Amino acid sequence: MTKQTHVFQAEVAQLLHLVTHSLYSNPDIFVRELVSNASDACDKLRFEALNAPELFEDAPELDIRVSFDKEAKTITIADNGIGLTEQEAIDNLGTIAKSGTRDFVSKLSGDQQKDSQLIGQFGVGFYSGYIVAHTIAVESRRAGAAKDQGVRWVSAGTGEFEVEAVTCEKRGTSITLHLRDDAMDYLSHFKLKSVIEKYSDHISLPILMQQEEWDKDKGEYVQMPDWNAVNSASALWTRAKKDISDEQYQDFYKNLSHDQDNPLAWTHNRVEGSTEYTQLLYVPAKARQDLWSRETKAGIKLYVKRVFITDDADTLMPTYLRFVQGVVDSADLPLNVSRELLQESRDMKAIREGNTRRVLSMLEDLANKSASDAPHAESDPAAENDISDVTAKEDGDAPAPKEDVYGQFYAAFGSVLKEGLGEDFANRDKLAKLLRFASNHTDTVSVSFADYKARMKVGQEAIYYITADSQAAAKNSPQLEVFKKKGIEVLLMTDRVDEWGLSFLPEFEGTPLQSVAKGAVDLGALQDEDEKKAAETAAESFKPMLDKLKDVLKDKAKDVRVTTRLVDSPACLVVEDGEYSTQLARMLKQAGQQAPEIKPILEVNAEHPLVKKLEGSPSFNDLAHILFDQALLAEGGLPEDPASYVRRVNTLLV
Ligand code: ADP
């Protein structure tokens, strides 16, 4: 049998350097990380054994054993889970697989103090062991492999690790930490037990430790041969709400999500009826880095009667709620349910609907709580038996200002939520209520459609909005001028998904939504009769010039007309109702997608000196092109031929 030496992947080496060279505010976390790996390994075995019960060999009872040896100065964390083959040990313990850990490494600042604080909150899986150990030895045998197919992996956490084949009587993995001199206080039953209670109490397997008893003759504690569970080994979600503290909910979340922050809110319910299940769902405080990809897995773990089945069941939550993390435990699904079955199952569909409803009403509550202290009647289906709906409190500190919570949620996940307008027709009205926007009257993204409606002017018949690339562009857009003048509020939509999302939302509670950059400006009863008259007269007297403009710009503009929507600007571009805006078309093009060629309509302000000068000008053609290109620039677009634009302007300047 030969030993092989391997080098760590560069990122692992970097991580290990940090772990071994830093002082930790919270070294305890290594226990949580290693116990959690052990528990995952048992879950994996249980799942594989559903179809191959022989993997259990003669030891079907799964557990995790934590022991220590004062003489040898070691701690050992052993599980009888799935185990590792030699190749798996090389791959999994030599490279970083988990995206959370990779994110962590990418966040490292090089400032050791800051970085080690980060690690304390984060945990970096297996490598956390090096916080307390100068050397780690792993012995493992894959379930189902022959006894001489075991592997021994050893590393001092510098650049390399050694691997050799060994014989392992028992299936599973045992990890032995050779403690550093400054970590000797972990060689204590009391210490280890209290750390386990703190971080790993919810682990659904028994975590066993050897009893200790006082030996009068020796004058010290000695370990007894029998092993006892030190955790309550009950899956947190199966307990009654009254028995779970906020801190336990938060700790459970952190374990589940590998997030270092507390969640913003959670909801925990036992749902009864034709489909029975328990749901414990969390809204995180911050967006994960991969949130923007619609391919990102939902963060929901599926259990069936407390047996872990999969964390890859995208059918448990709609895509637009992929930021939600949590657990669903079904009482109805068969244990050996296959992926295909999961997709089609009626129970899964019911669970997904129930989850969606729950999350939306939790968000509604958050929004209402943030908006006011007024008690809010929950509109929940009677079948759902509420265990708890909680808004997380900041522990220790004074509670964050109430308005912040929904705002914080919305800043992190608002854009993702909007995808639901196109994805989930059944809940569109609920979703619409959850949306928030800035407006020309409010800079913060805080205006709901309901707020807007409550502030509408007498005679106003539509909810007006504008889409643009940025808040500044939206606010200063020429199309807004008449609305500003008349003091009418316009919602500013600057999110990439806004226009697409709103195309699925023609109205809000009976009031139509109207883009101020689409169609003819129609202020209805808000429009002055005199203004209307003046515009008609202008259109009449401008007709010859409009025709000339149309002719000069025929390749660029679909039409040229006089408008009342402008006050200070000479011209602007609009599109027909129902057409893509020029921004959306531009965005689709940039994203390499097919976008319809959109010829906008050029609207001119008959009152503007530039427009007045146009008539009879010897530079009519150049001015016409400049007018058009400037209108394009004003909304964040680029002239098709920028060099010609510059040349024309320069000619005029000279
Ligand atoms: P992760 O977050 O993926 O658990 P770790 O660095 O903690 O990251 O572990 C890396 C990989 O090593 C795990 O994904 C798993 O495949 C393997 N591993 C770690 N601990 C064990 C164990 N006790 N039993 C079996 N495999 C393990």
XYZ file of C-alpha atoms and ligand atoms in Angstrom:
681
model
C 0.000 0.000 0.000
C 1.506 3.287 -1.006
C 0.814 6.769 0.131
C 0.102 9.331 -2.506
C 0.681 13.013 -2.041
C -1.622 15.530 -3.677
C -1.625 19.287 -3.723
C -4.679 21.301 -2.768
C -6.519 23.364 -5.325
C -5.201 26.954 -5.109
C -8.378 28.296 -3.496
C -8.270 25.609 -0.815
C -4.658 26.446 -0.073
C -5.592 30.102 0.225
C -8.465 29.271 2.519
C -6.351 26.978 4.658
C -3.693 29.603 5.023
C -6.280 31.971 6.385
C -7.862 29.388 8.652
C -4.542 28.319 10.158
C -3.137 31.824 10.590
C -6.013 33.671 12.128
C -7.443 34.255 15.523
C -11.081 33.453 15.709
C -13.807 35.293 17.501
C -15.820 32.095 17.290
C -13.788 28.893 16.922
C -16.780 26.776 18.060
C -18.174 26.704 14.559
C -15.938 23.824 13.513
C -18.242 21.521 15.490
C -21.316 22.763 13.666
C -19.640 22.334 10.292
C -18.323 18.830 10.866
C -21.517 17.603 12.508
C -23.505 19.039 9.654
C -21.319 17.187 7.122
C -21.791 13.989 9.114
C -25.527 14.494 9.133
C -25.568 15.118 5.372
C -23.597 11.917 4.877
C -26.242 9.987 6.832
C -29.042 11.621 4.862
C -27.336 10.585 1.641
C -27.008 7.008 2.798
C -30.625 6.858 3.863
C -31.686 8.109 0.495
C -29.508 5.716 -1.506
C -30.622 2.852 0.705
C -34.247 3.391 -0.240
C -33.447 1.469 -3.390
C -30.502 -0.532 -2.043
C -31.209 -1.526 1.563
C -28.058 -3.690 1.624
C -26.052 -0.447 1.950
C -27.038 -0.400 5.608
C -24.966 -3.564 6.074
C -25.631 -4.688 9.639
C -25.959 -1.166 11.046
C -29.241 0.465 10.050
C -29.247 2.876 12.997
C -27.535 6.042 11.870
C -25.741 8.256 14.346
C -22.908 10.689 14.866
C -20.336 10.071 17.588
C -18.230 12.812 19.083
C -15.347 11.757 21.318
C -12.050 13.090 22.577
C -8.775 11.712 23.853
C -6.941 13.830 26.414
C -3.682 11.914 26.090
C -3.537 12.047 22.314
C -5.024 15.564 22.288
C -7.565 14.655 19.644
C -11.265 15.066 18.968
C -13.004 12.575 16.692
C -16.291 13.109 14.915
C -17.524 9.884 13.361
C -20.601 9.014 11.364
C -21.902 5.806 9.830
C -23.242 7.560 6.763
C -22.432 7.192 3.093
C -18.643 7.459 3.456
C -16.079 8.364 0.808
C -14.190 6.357 -1.774
C -10.527 7.173 -2.243
C -11.291 9.217 -5.323
C -14.110 11.065 -3.547
C -11.773 11.917 -0.688
C -9.260 13.335 -3.162
C -11.917 15.280 -5.047
C -14.124 16.466 -2.222
C -11.503 17.247 0.389
C -8.992 18.787 -1.989
C -11.189 21.184 -3.917
C -13.984 23.545 -3.062
C -17.288 22.374 -4.391
C -19.808 24.343 -2.420
C -20.779 27.635 -3.975
C -21.143 29.256 -0.554
C -17.525 28.500 0.273
C -16.404 29.720 -3.122
C -18.302 32.968 -2.547
C -16.579 33.250 0.760
C -13.146 32.886 -0.773
C -13.988 35.477 -3.397
C -14.962 37.921 -0.653
C -11.669 37.687 1.200
C -10.169 41.123 1.585
C -6.655 40.201 2.629
C -7.214 41.976 5.934
C -6.751 39.095 8.307
C -8.858 40.434 11.103
C -11.835 41.141 8.879
C -11.475 37.877 7.030
C -11.356 35.786 10.136
C -14.476 37.431 11.448
C -16.171 36.572 8.196
C -15.105 32.963 8.485
C -16.491 32.769 12.005
C -19.920 33.732 10.802
C -19.778 31.787 7.584
C -18.134 28.504 8.354
C -16.217 26.901 5.546
C -17.316 23.312 5.880
C -14.703 20.680 6.412
C -11.821 23.175 6.403
C -13.191 24.828 9.558
C -11.506 21.939 11.364
C -8.170 23.704 10.914
C -9.352 26.481 13.195
C -8.506 24.167 16.104
C -6.416 21.404 14.531
C -2.850 21.400 13.268
C -3.460 18.113 11.517
C -6.637 16.369 10.405
C -6.906 12.676 9.612
C -9.970 11.329 7.829
C -10.722 7.625 7.634
C -13.625 6.557 5.540
C -15.266 3.699 3.715
C -18.041 4.116 1.197
C -21.229 2.238 2.065
C -21.288 -0.952 0.013
C -17.526 -1.006 -0.577
C -15.371 -3.885 0.665
C -13.599 -3.466 3.999
C -10.182 -3.106 2.419
C -11.480 -0.332 0.193
C -11.199 2.279 2.898
C -9.224 5.469 2.588
C -7.064 7.444 4.962
C -6.594 11.128 4.168
C -4.176 13.205 6.223
C -3.102 16.799 5.976
C -1.411 19.418 8.103
C -3.386 22.017 6.201
C -0.402 23.387 4.355
C -0.139 22.884 0.604
C -0.667 19.129 0.416
C -2.523 16.105 1.645
C -1.708 12.407 1.693
C -4.023 9.589 0.738
C -3.597 5.860 1.226
C -5.823 2.817 1.043
C -6.677 1.293 4.427
C -8.977 -1.318 5.871
C -12.071 0.026 7.641
C -14.286 -2.339 9.596
C -17.145 0.136 9.694
C -18.841 2.048 6.955
C -18.801 5.859 7.139
C -16.371 8.589 7.977
C -14.383 9.427 11.054
C -12.578 12.723 11.270
C -9.831 13.115 13.849
C -8.619 16.574 14.762
C -5.148 16.838 16.281
C -5.633 19.929 18.363
C -3.369 22.916 18.421
C -2.018 24.030 21.764
C -4.443 26.918 21.964
C -7.472 24.637 21.500
C -7.019 22.294 24.462
C -10.178 23.528 26.162
C -12.159 21.449 23.655
C -10.861 18.296 25.374
C -13.835 18.472 27.696
C -17.149 16.721 27.757
C -18.860 19.794 29.084
C -17.408 22.101 26.474
C -18.153 19.872 23.483
C -21.628 19.071 24.710
C -22.532 22.701 25.141
C -21.241 23.602 21.688
C -23.277 20.781 20.160
C -26.380 21.891 22.028
C -25.879 25.388 20.786
C -25.309 24.713 17.114
C -26.496 21.266 16.267
C -29.464 20.565 18.474
C -31.839 20.379 15.527
C -29.844 17.697 13.721
C -32.364 14.941 13.291
C -29.888 12.146 14.080
C -28.685 11.342 17.547
C -25.320 12.930 18.298
C -23.724 10.610 20.834
C -21.045 11.250 23.435
C -19.577 9.007 26.052
C -20.793 9.609 29.578
C -18.268 10.988 32.031
C -18.104 10.122 35.675
C -16.014 11.386 38.529
C -13.353 8.880 39.535
C -12.603 9.358 43.237
C -9.358 7.411 43.154
C -7.927 9.179 40.142
C -9.337 12.529 41.203
C -10.639 13.287 37.696
C -13.490 12.621 35.281
C -13.236 9.395 33.294
C -15.153 8.319 30.231
C -17.705 5.527 30.552
C -18.163 3.004 27.758
C -21.806 3.848 27.046
C -22.846 6.506 24.535
C -25.717 8.950 25.109
C -27.423 11.421 22.852
C -26.594 15.022 23.670
C -28.967 16.673 21.211
C -32.731 16.531 21.243
C -32.592 14.914 17.793
C -35.947 16.180 16.782
C -36.210 17.957 13.480
C -37.021 21.533 14.431
C -39.983 21.835 12.099
C -41.766 18.934 13.754
C -41.885 20.710 17.089
C -44.682 22.970 18.233
C -44.157 26.660 17.749
C -44.394 27.403 21.439
C -41.379 25.188 22.060
C -39.166 26.967 19.548
C -37.412 30.223 20.358
C -36.624 32.899 17.780
C -32.983 32.084 18.249
C -33.596 28.431 17.421
C -35.480 29.398 14.278
C -32.596 31.650 13.309
C -29.922 29.064 14.041
C -31.821 26.502 12.039
C -31.991 28.906 9.134
C -28.269 29.563 9.241
C -27.526 25.864 9.226
C -29.919 25.275 6.388
C -28.842 28.119 4.165
C -25.184 28.623 5.095
C -26.130 32.283 5.390
C -24.360 34.274 8.083
C -27.227 36.729 8.544
C -30.495 36.219 10.311
C -33.498 35.807 8.045
C -35.911 38.706 7.636
C -38.987 36.639 8.339
C -40.249 33.105 8.494
C -43.470 31.167 8.501
C -44.033 27.767 10.053
C -47.244 25.869 9.479
C -48.728 22.461 9.613
C -51.050 22.197 6.677
C -53.925 19.785 6.953
C -56.465 18.746 4.401
C -56.240 16.531 1.359
C -52.455 16.958 1.327
C -50.703 17.018 4.667
C -47.359 18.616 5.163
C -45.323 20.927 7.334
C -43.683 23.976 5.876
C -40.997 26.123 7.447
C -40.105 28.880 5.015
C -37.659 31.738 5.424
C -37.108 35.005 3.605
C -33.376 35.806 3.712
C -32.126 39.313 4.347
C -29.799 39.426 1.383
C -29.698 38.052 -2.125
C -27.307 35.216 -2.886
C -24.913 35.898 -5.710
C -26.515 33.405 -8.011
C -30.028 34.711 -7.447
C -30.217 36.374 -10.815
C -29.943 33.174 -12.709
C -33.318 31.606 -13.251
C -31.449 28.287 -13.249
C -30.685 28.696 -9.561
C -32.191 25.921 -7.501
C -34.955 26.757 -5.119
C -33.737 26.642 -1.535
C -36.309 24.180 -0.283
C -35.396 20.815 1.179
C -37.970 18.104 0.813
C -38.425 15.543 3.572
C -40.903 12.739 3.710
C -41.799 11.856 7.277
C -38.527 13.388 8.453
C -36.389 11.508 5.955
C -34.444 13.839 3.733
C -35.324 13.290 0.071
C -33.855 16.109 -2.004
C -32.890 19.745 -2.067
C -33.380 19.827 -5.788
C -37.151 19.736 -6.039
C -37.812 22.831 -8.083
C -41.457 21.919 -8.126
C -41.892 23.012 -4.518
C -41.720 26.721 -5.206
C -42.313 28.818 -8.308
C -39.175 30.218 -9.946
C -39.951 33.791 -8.951
C -39.813 32.783 -5.275
C -36.451 31.015 -5.630
C -34.971 33.198 -2.892
C -37.085 31.462 -0.231
C -35.229 28.913 1.898
C -36.761 26.243 4.024
C -38.061 22.800 4.627
C -41.156 20.943 3.508
C -41.969 17.673 5.203
C -44.709 15.692 3.537
C -46.729 13.011 5.220
C -48.211 11.714 1.974
C -45.466 11.176 -0.585
C -43.967 7.703 -0.845
C -40.428 7.514 0.540
C -38.815 6.226 -2.617
C -40.424 8.823 -4.773
C -38.564 9.367 -8.043
C -37.795 12.679 -9.678
C -40.264 12.047 -12.469
C -42.967 11.160 -9.998
C -42.242 14.267 -8.007
C -42.763 16.468 -11.029
C -46.155 15.012 -11.760
C -47.474 14.404 -8.300
C -50.695 16.101 -7.308
C -49.413 16.439 -3.776
C -46.414 18.366 -5.002
C -48.687 20.691 -6.890
C -50.776 21.282 -3.793
C -47.652 21.886 -1.718
C -46.324 24.325 -4.259
C -49.561 26.246 -4.240
C -49.635 26.223 -0.465
C -46.045 27.430 -0.264
C -46.682 30.200 -2.744
C -49.773 31.364 -0.902
C -47.917 31.300 2.385
C -44.941 33.250 1.180
C -47.108 35.870 -0.489
C -49.180 36.383 2.617
C -46.026 36.534 4.734
C -44.753 39.274 2.424
C -48.087 41.038 2.585
C -47.818 40.990 6.362
C -44.289 42.329 6.229
C -45.402 45.124 3.946
C -48.338 46.000 6.161
C -46.285 45.843 9.322
C -43.696 48.057 7.712
C -46.300 50.522 6.553
C -48.165 50.845 9.821
C -48.721 49.345 13.174
C -52.374 48.844 12.456
C -53.551 45.289 13.073
C -53.992 43.421 9.871
C -56.566 40.752 9.202
C -54.966 37.733 7.606
C -56.740 36.316 4.639
C -55.758 32.721 4.892
C -57.481 29.606 3.739
C -59.058 27.887 6.690
C -57.302 24.619 5.936
C -53.992 26.015 7.041
C -53.350 25.777 10.685
C -51.040 28.562 11.623
C -48.117 27.702 13.812
C -46.355 30.994 13.486
C -45.576 33.872 11.226
C -42.718 35.862 12.541
C -40.811 38.925 11.626
C -37.294 38.495 12.836
C -36.088 40.808 15.522
C -32.528 41.988 15.582
C -31.119 40.143 18.518
C -29.647 42.291 21.201
C -29.887 45.560 19.353
C -32.883 47.780 19.281
C -35.323 46.531 16.672
C -34.694 47.986 13.232
C -37.095 50.756 12.242
C -40.268 49.079 11.087
C -40.398 50.659 7.655
C -37.065 49.088 6.857
C -38.066 45.464 6.842
C -40.187 45.387 3.717
C -37.931 47.940 2.040
C -34.957 45.717 2.764
C -36.773 42.712 1.394
C -37.812 44.619 -1.687
C -34.364 45.997 -2.387
C -32.989 42.467 -2.325
C -35.729 40.514 -4.067
C -38.189 42.939 -5.678
C -36.900 42.330 -9.186
C -37.201 38.587 -8.820
C -40.684 38.895 -7.382
C -41.800 40.862 -10.452
C -41.060 37.858 -12.647
C -44.156 36.408 -11.036
C -46.417 38.782 -12.951
C -45.671 36.801 -16.066
C -45.294 33.469 -14.356
C -48.129 33.133 -11.903
C -51.400 34.445 -13.264
C -53.422 33.087 -10.372
C -51.579 35.302 -7.894
C -51.126 38.334 -10.089
C -53.375 40.578 -8.038
C -51.612 39.632 -4.839
C -48.256 40.250 -6.462
C -49.350 43.622 -7.800
C -50.077 44.697 -4.236
C -46.535 43.795 -3.218
C -44.844 45.952 -5.839
C -43.164 49.234 -4.937
C -41.812 52.001 -7.130
C -40.203 55.388 -6.963
C -42.148 58.251 -8.495
C -41.587 61.823 -9.564
C -42.895 62.704 -6.085
C -40.949 60.166 -4.007
C -37.310 59.196 -4.489
C -37.386 55.991 -2.484
C -38.746 52.810 -3.986
C -41.764 52.823 -1.709
C -44.889 53.734 -3.639
C -47.443 50.968 -4.023
C -50.217 51.049 -6.591
C -52.645 51.509 -3.715
C -50.698 54.529 -2.383
C -50.673 55.943 -5.873
C -54.401 55.487 -6.330
C -55.142 57.116 -3.012
C -53.228 60.201 -4.171
C -54.684 60.416 -7.678
C -56.050 63.764 -8.780
C -59.750 64.282 -9.164
C -60.582 63.334 -12.729
C -57.427 61.218 -13.186
C -58.321 57.945 -14.830
C -55.049 56.051 -15.151
C -51.972 55.077 -13.192
C -49.156 56.730 -15.134
C -45.679 55.264 -15.331
C -42.501 55.634 -17.303
C -39.813 53.028 -17.956
C -36.184 54.090 -18.294
C -32.665 52.813 -17.698
C -32.169 54.773 -14.505
C -34.101 56.818 -12.017
C -32.418 60.023 -13.175
C -33.242 59.298 -16.815
C -36.835 58.541 -15.887
C -37.258 61.612 -13.754
C -35.843 64.028 -16.308
C -37.481 62.448 -19.272
C -39.237 64.907 -21.618
C -42.348 62.744 -21.602
C -42.825 63.680 -17.968
C -42.925 67.418 -18.472
C -46.643 67.950 -18.732
C -47.207 65.656 -15.750
C -44.763 67.685 -13.711
C -46.429 70.889 -14.740
C -49.808 69.604 -13.677
C -48.506 67.995 -10.491
C -49.543 64.489 -11.564
C -47.599 61.629 -10.001
C -45.831 59.246 -12.390
C -44.259 55.976 -11.269
C -40.643 55.616 -12.324
C -39.792 52.108 -13.435
C -36.119 51.452 -13.805
C -35.855 47.737 -13.332
C -35.041 45.615 -16.352
C -38.054 43.397 -15.787
C -40.542 46.239 -15.277
C -41.790 46.703 -18.774
C -41.998 43.000 -19.442
C -43.737 42.401 -16.100
C -46.192 45.242 -16.580
C -47.198 43.921 -19.959
C -49.031 41.275 -17.926
C -50.715 43.851 -15.720
C -53.052 46.046 -17.723
C -54.773 47.439 -14.635
C -54.696 47.596 -10.878
C -58.031 47.191 -9.117
C -59.961 48.614 -12.020
C -57.595 51.479 -12.850
C -55.690 51.075 -16.116
C -51.915 51.403 -16.169
C -50.682 53.805 -18.794
C -47.118 54.350 -19.946
C -46.464 58.039 -20.531
C -44.181 57.117 -23.411
C -46.703 55.085 -25.304
C -49.613 56.195 -27.435
C -51.016 59.688 -27.673
C -50.948 61.668 -24.479
C -54.374 61.445 -22.984
C -54.861 63.171 -19.708
C -58.612 62.827 -20.009
C -60.421 65.154 -17.693
C -57.094 66.545 -16.464
C -56.490 68.237 -19.767
C -57.397 71.853 -20.259
C -59.971 72.515 -22.983
C -57.919 75.532 -24.046
C -54.763 73.475 -24.306
C -56.532 70.893 -26.394
C -57.804 73.586 -28.735
C -54.366 75.164 -29.020
C -52.832 71.799 -29.886
C -55.409 71.186 -32.580
C -54.828 74.582 -34.091
C -51.069 74.063 -33.955
C -51.398 70.677 -35.613
C -53.391 72.313 -38.379
C -51.008 75.198 -39.022
C -47.963 72.941 -38.640
C -49.241 70.418 -41.128
C -46.968 71.383 -44.032
C -43.933 71.369 -41.789
C -44.904 68.064 -40.182
C -45.197 66.547 -43.622
C -41.761 67.844 -44.496
C -40.329 66.411 -41.252
C -41.971 63.083 -41.929
C -40.384 63.034 -45.321
C -36.889 63.887 -44.106
C -37.093 61.401 -41.228
C -38.978 58.678 -43.037
C -36.264 56.092 -42.333
C -36.226 56.859 -38.598
C -39.710 57.868 -37.534
C -43.007 56.173 -38.167
C -44.856 59.440 -37.801
C -44.290 63.022 -36.708
C -46.955 64.874 -34.770
C -47.555 67.811 -32.485
C -47.940 67.050 -28.817
C -49.085 68.678 -25.592
C -46.960 66.430 -23.414
C -43.855 68.602 -23.702
C -43.179 71.808 -21.816
C -39.447 72.539 -21.931
C -38.178 70.093 -24.543
C -38.568 70.517 -28.260
C -39.290 66.885 -29.038
C -39.600 63.363 -27.705
C -40.093 59.830 -28.971
C -43.065 57.658 -28.201
C -44.289 54.286 -29.412
C -47.767 52.988 -30.073
C -49.763 51.500 -27.235
C -48.912 47.819 -26.886
C -45.551 48.144 -28.635
C -42.196 47.491 -26.995
C -40.624 50.671 -25.736
C -37.371 51.699 -27.351
C -35.565 50.820 -24.086
C -36.945 47.324 -24.015
C -36.073 46.791 -27.663
C -32.574 48.095 -26.952
C -32.186 45.861 -23.918
C -33.296 42.761 -25.795
C -30.849 43.556 -28.563
C -28.006 43.986 -26.083
C -28.884 40.645 -24.580
C -28.564 39.158 -28.044
C -32.266 38.421 -28.272
C -34.629 39.036 -31.089
C -36.288 42.394 -30.846
C -38.798 43.781 -33.277
C -37.510 46.784 -35.241
C -39.393 49.643 -33.661
C -39.832 52.894 -35.456
C -40.886 55.429 -32.874
C -43.131 58.402 -33.384
C -41.475 61.809 -33.130
C -43.586 64.266 -31.197
C -42.730 67.939 -31.358
C -43.545 70.813 -29.073
C -45.121 73.536 -31.210
C -44.354 76.100 -28.515
C -40.622 75.474 -28.501
C -38.395 78.132 -30.166
C -36.329 75.473 -31.908
C -39.405 74.005 -33.505
C -40.687 77.439 -34.427
C -37.361 78.251 -36.072
C -37.432 75.091 -38.096
C -39.876 76.434 -40.591
C -38.058 78.195 -43.367
C -34.644 77.350 -41.970
C -32.004 76.725 -44.653
C -30.682 73.858 -42.465
C -34.076 72.182 -42.188
C -32.792 68.687 -42.931
C -29.931 68.846 -40.457
C -32.148 70.337 -37.770
C -34.736 67.639 -38.327
C -32.151 64.901 -37.812
C -30.744 66.671 -34.753
C -34.223 66.970 -33.267
C -34.755 63.255 -33.682
C -31.321 62.202 -32.429
C -31.569 64.431 -29.387
C -34.920 62.959 -28.506
C -33.233 59.573 -28.680
C -30.324 60.734 -26.509
C -32.722 62.174 -23.937
C -34.123 58.750 -23.233
C -30.752 57.051 -23.004
C -30.533 55.821 -26.565
C -27.784 56.449 -29.111
C -28.186 57.960 -32.581
C -27.836 55.290 -35.203
C -25.025 57.260 -36.795
C -23.348 59.198 -33.954
C -20.645 60.680 -36.216
C -23.219 62.320 -38.460
C -24.991 63.680 -35.423
C -21.780 65.268 -34.158
C -20.991 66.661 -37.585
C -24.444 68.265 -37.862
C -24.275 69.816 -34.414
C -20.761 71.113 -35.059
C -21.799 72.716 -38.311
C -24.479 74.592 -36.429
C -22.118 75.542 -33.613
C -19.592 76.936 -36.042
P -19.890 20.978 1.826
O -20.496 22.256 2.133
O -20.117 20.517 0.416
O -20.221 19.942 2.844
P -17.251 20.622 2.827
O -15.962 21.297 2.535
O -17.693 20.660 4.233
O -18.302 21.264 1.880
O -17.165 19.136 2.373
C -16.783 18.839 1.067
C -17.332 17.497 0.646
O -16.678 16.448 1.335
C -18.792 17.305 0.932
O -19.615 17.854 -0.045
C -18.876 15.781 0.969
O -18.977 15.275 -0.342
C -17.554 15.384 1.539
N -17.670 15.131 2.979
C -17.372 15.950 4.000
N -17.615 15.373 5.187
C -18.095 14.142 4.899
C -18.544 13.023 5.704
N -18.566 13.082 7.040
N -18.953 11.914 5.056
C -18.952 11.854 3.697
N -18.562 12.851 2.905
C -18.126 13.985 3.489
